[in-house]
CSV table of C-alpha atoms in Angstrom, one decimal:
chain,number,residue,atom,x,y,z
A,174,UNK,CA,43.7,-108.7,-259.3
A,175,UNK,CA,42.0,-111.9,-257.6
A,176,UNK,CA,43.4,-110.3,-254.4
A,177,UNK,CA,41.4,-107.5,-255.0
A,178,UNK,CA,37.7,-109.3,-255.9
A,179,UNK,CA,38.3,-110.3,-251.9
A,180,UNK,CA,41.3,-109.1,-249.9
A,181,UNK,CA,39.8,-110.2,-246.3
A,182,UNK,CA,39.0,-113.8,-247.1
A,183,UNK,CA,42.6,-113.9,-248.6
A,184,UNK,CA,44.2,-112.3,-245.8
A,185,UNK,CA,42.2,-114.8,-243.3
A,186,UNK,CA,43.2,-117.9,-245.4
A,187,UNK,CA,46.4,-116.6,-245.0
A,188,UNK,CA,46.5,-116.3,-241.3
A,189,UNK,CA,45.1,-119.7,-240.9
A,190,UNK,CA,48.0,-121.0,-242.8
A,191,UNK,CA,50.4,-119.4,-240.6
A,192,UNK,CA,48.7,-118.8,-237.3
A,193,UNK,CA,51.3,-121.3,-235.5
A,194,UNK,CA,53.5,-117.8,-235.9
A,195,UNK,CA,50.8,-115.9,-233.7
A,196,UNK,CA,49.9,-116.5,-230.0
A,197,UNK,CA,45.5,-117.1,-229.7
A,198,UNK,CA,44.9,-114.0,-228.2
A,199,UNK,CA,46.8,-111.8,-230.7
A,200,UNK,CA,45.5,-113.9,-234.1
A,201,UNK,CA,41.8,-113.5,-232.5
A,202,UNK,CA,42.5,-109.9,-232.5
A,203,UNK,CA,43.7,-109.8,-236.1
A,204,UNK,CA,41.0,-112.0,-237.3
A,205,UNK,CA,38.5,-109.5,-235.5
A,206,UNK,CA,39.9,-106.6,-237.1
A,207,UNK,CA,40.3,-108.4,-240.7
A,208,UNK,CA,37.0,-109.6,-240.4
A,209,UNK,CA,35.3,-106.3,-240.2
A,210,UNK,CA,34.9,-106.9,-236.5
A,211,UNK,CA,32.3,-109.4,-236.9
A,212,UNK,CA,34.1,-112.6,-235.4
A,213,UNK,CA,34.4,-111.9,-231.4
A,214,UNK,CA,38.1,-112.7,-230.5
A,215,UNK,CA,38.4,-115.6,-228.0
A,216,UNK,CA,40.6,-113.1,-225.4
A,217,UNK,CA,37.8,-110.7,-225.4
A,218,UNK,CA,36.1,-112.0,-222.4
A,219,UNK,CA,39.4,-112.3,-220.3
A,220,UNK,CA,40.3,-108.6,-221.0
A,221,UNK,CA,36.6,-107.5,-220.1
A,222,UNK,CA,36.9,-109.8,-217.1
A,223,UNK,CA,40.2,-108.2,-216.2
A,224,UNK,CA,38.9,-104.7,-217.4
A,225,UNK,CA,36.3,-104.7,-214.8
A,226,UNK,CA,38.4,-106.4,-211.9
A,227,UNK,CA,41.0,-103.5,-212.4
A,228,UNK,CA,38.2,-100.7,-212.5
A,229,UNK,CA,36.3,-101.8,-208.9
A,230,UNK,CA,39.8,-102.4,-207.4
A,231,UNK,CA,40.4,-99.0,-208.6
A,232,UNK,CA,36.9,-97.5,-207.3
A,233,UNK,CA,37.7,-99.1,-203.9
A,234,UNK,CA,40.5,-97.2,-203.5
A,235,UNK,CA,39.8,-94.0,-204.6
A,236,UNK,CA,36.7,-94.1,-202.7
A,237,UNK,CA,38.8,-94.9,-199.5
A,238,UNK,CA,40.9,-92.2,-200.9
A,239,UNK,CA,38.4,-90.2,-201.1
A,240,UNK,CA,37.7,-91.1,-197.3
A,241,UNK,CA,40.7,-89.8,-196.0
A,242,UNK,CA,41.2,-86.5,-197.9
A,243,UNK,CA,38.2,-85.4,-196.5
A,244,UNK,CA,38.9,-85.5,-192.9
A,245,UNK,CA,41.1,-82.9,-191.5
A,246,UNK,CA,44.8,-84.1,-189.9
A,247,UNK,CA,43.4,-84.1,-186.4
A,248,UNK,CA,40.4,-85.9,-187.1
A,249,UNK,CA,42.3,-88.5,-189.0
A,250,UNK,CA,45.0,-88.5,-186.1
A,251,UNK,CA,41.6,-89.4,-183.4
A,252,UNK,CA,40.0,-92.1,-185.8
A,253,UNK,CA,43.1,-93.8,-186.5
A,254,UNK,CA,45.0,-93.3,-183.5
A,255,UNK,CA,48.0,-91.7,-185.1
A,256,UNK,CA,50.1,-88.6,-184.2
A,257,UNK,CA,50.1,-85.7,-186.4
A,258,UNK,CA,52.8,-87.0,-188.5
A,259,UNK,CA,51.5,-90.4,-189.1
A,260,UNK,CA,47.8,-88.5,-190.1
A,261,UNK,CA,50.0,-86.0,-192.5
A,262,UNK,CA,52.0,-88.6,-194.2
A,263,UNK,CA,48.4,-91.0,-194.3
A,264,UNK,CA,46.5,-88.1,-196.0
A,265,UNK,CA,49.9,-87.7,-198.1
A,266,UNK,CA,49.8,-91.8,-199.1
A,267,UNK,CA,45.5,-90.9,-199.8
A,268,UNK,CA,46.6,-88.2,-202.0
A,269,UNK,CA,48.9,-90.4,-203.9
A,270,UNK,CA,46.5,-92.9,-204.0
A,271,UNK,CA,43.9,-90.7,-205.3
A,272,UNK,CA,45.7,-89.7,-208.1
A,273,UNK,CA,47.1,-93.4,-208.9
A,274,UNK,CA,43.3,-94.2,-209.2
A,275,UNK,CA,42.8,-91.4,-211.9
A,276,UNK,CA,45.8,-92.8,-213.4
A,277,UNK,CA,44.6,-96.2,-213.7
A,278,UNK,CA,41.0,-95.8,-214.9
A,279,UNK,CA,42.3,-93.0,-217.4
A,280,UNK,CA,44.7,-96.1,-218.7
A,281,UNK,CA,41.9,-98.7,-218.8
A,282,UNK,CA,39.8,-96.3,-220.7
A,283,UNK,CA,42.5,-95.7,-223.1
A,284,UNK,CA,43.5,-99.5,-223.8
A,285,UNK,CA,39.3,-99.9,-224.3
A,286,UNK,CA,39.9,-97.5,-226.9
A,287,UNK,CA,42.7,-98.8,-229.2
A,288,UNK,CA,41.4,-102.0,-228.9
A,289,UNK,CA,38.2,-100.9,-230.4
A,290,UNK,CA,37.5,-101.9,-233.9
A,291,UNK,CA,36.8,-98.4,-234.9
A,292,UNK,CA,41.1,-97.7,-234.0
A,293,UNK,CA,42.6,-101.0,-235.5
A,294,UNK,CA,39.6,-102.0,-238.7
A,295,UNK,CA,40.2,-98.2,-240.5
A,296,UNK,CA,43.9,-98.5,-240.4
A,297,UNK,CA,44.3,-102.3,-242.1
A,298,UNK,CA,41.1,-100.9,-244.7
A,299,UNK,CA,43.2,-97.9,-245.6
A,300,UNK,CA,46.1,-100.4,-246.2
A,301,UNK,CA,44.1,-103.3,-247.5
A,302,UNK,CA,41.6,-101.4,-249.7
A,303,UNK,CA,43.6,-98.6,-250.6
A,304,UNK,CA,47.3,-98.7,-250.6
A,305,UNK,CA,47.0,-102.4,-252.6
A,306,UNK,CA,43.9,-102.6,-254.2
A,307,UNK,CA,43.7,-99.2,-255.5
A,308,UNK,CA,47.3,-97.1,-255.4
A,309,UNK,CA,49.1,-100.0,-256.4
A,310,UNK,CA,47.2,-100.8,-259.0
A,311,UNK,CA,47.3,-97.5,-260.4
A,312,UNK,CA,51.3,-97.8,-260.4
A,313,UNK,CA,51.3,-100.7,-262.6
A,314,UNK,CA,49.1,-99.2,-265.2
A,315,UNK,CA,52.1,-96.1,-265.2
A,316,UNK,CA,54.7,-98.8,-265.0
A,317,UNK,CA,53.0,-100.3,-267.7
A,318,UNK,CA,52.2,-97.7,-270.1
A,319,UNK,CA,55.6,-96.0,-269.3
A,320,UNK,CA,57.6,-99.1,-270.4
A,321,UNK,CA,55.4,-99.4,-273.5
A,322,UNK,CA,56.1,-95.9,-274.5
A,323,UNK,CA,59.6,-96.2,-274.0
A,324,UNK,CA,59.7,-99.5,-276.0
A,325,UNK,CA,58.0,-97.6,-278.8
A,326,UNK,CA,59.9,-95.1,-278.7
A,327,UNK,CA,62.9,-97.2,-278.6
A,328,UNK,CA,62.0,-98.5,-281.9
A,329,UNK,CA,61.0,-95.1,-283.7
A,330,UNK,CA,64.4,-93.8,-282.7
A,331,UNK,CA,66.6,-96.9,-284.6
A,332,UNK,CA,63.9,-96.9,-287.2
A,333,UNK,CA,64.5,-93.2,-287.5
A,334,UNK,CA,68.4,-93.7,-287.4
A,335,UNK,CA,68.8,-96.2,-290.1
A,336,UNK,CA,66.5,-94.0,-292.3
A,337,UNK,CA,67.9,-90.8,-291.6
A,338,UNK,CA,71.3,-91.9,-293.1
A,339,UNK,CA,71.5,-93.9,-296.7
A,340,UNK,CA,73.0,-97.4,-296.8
A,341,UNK,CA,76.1,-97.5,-298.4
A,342,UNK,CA,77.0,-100.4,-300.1
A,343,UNK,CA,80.9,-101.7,-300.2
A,344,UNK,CA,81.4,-103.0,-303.9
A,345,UNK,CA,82.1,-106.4,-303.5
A,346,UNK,CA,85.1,-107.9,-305.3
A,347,UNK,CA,83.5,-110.3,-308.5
A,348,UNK,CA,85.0,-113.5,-307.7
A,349,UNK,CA,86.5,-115.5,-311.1
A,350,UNK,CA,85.2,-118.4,-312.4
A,351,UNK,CA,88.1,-121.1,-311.1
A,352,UNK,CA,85.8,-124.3,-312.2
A,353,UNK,CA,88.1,-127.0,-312.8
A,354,UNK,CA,91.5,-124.9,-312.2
A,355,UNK,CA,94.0,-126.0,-309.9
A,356,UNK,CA,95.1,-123.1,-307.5
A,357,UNK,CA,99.6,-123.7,-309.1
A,358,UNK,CA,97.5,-122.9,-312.3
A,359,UNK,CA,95.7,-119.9,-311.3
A,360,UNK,CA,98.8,-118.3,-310.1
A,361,UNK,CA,100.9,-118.9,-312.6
A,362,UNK,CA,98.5,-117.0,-315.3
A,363,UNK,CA,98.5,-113.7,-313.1
């Protein structure tokens, strides 16, 4: 229940104490994402940096790509001094090219968008908030009142059981007063 009053400063405190486990990149992102997204992870930078590096190498060449399809074999052939099969399989590598670029920004795009807050924050709230706070909660109140019922129950059943059927009592032999009799003496009378 103290969990509960505040899950994310818990769950911080608790990466702190083991973030010797994690590599700095990968405990700034889960400290981002705990956090609500409000603490800017220290790798951040690096991936934008890297982000944008990939994306103009990527323009380059599918503008220069983009250079080369548009040009007819033969005119490739006279600007680059190639024969026709040297301006084919050219326009062939532009083509692959092209299509590599497309590749590569569609991938940057989509690693910008599971890294986004909005992917990673909803998943740990639903698990966080919901699955501990909430659902599991709810289970111990049925584990709860489902062993107190079957303790009760439990007890009504032996109550009822002994009631249902009267004691019967063995007579007990009356022992005989032997004060001050020797056990040769006792026999003997008998």
């Amino acid at each position: 229940s103290d969990f509960c009053v505040a899950p994310d400063d818990v769950i911080i405190a608790l990466l702190v104490d083991y973030k010797h486990l994690f590599s700095s990149a990968l405990f700034g992102f889960i400290i981002y994402y705990v956090s609500g997204c409000s603490v800017v992870p220290p790798a951040e930078e690096k991936i934008a940096a890297f982000s944008k590096e990939l994306y103009l190498v990527a323009d380059s060449a599918h503008q220069l790509s983009e250079v080369i399809l548009n040009q007819t074999v033969q005119e490739v052939q006279q600007e680059c001094g190639l024969d026709e099969a040297g301006a084919a399989a050219l326009q062939n590598g532009a083509t692959l090219l092209h299509d590599a670029t497309h590749a590569i920004n569609y991938s940057i795009v989509n690693v910008r968008n599971i890294l986004q807050c909005s992917t990673f924050n909803p998943i740990y709230q639903k698990f966080v908030y919901d699955a501990i706070c909430i659902e599991a909660l709810k289970g111990l109140i049925w584990i709860f009142w489902t062993t107190l019922s079957i303790s009760v129950f439990s007890m009504m059943m032996l109550m009822f059981r002994a009631a249902l059927y009267p004691v019967k009592e063995q007579q007990r032999p009356v022992a005989r007063a032997n004060y001050g009799v020797r056990a040769s003496q006792v026999s003997k009378s008998h």
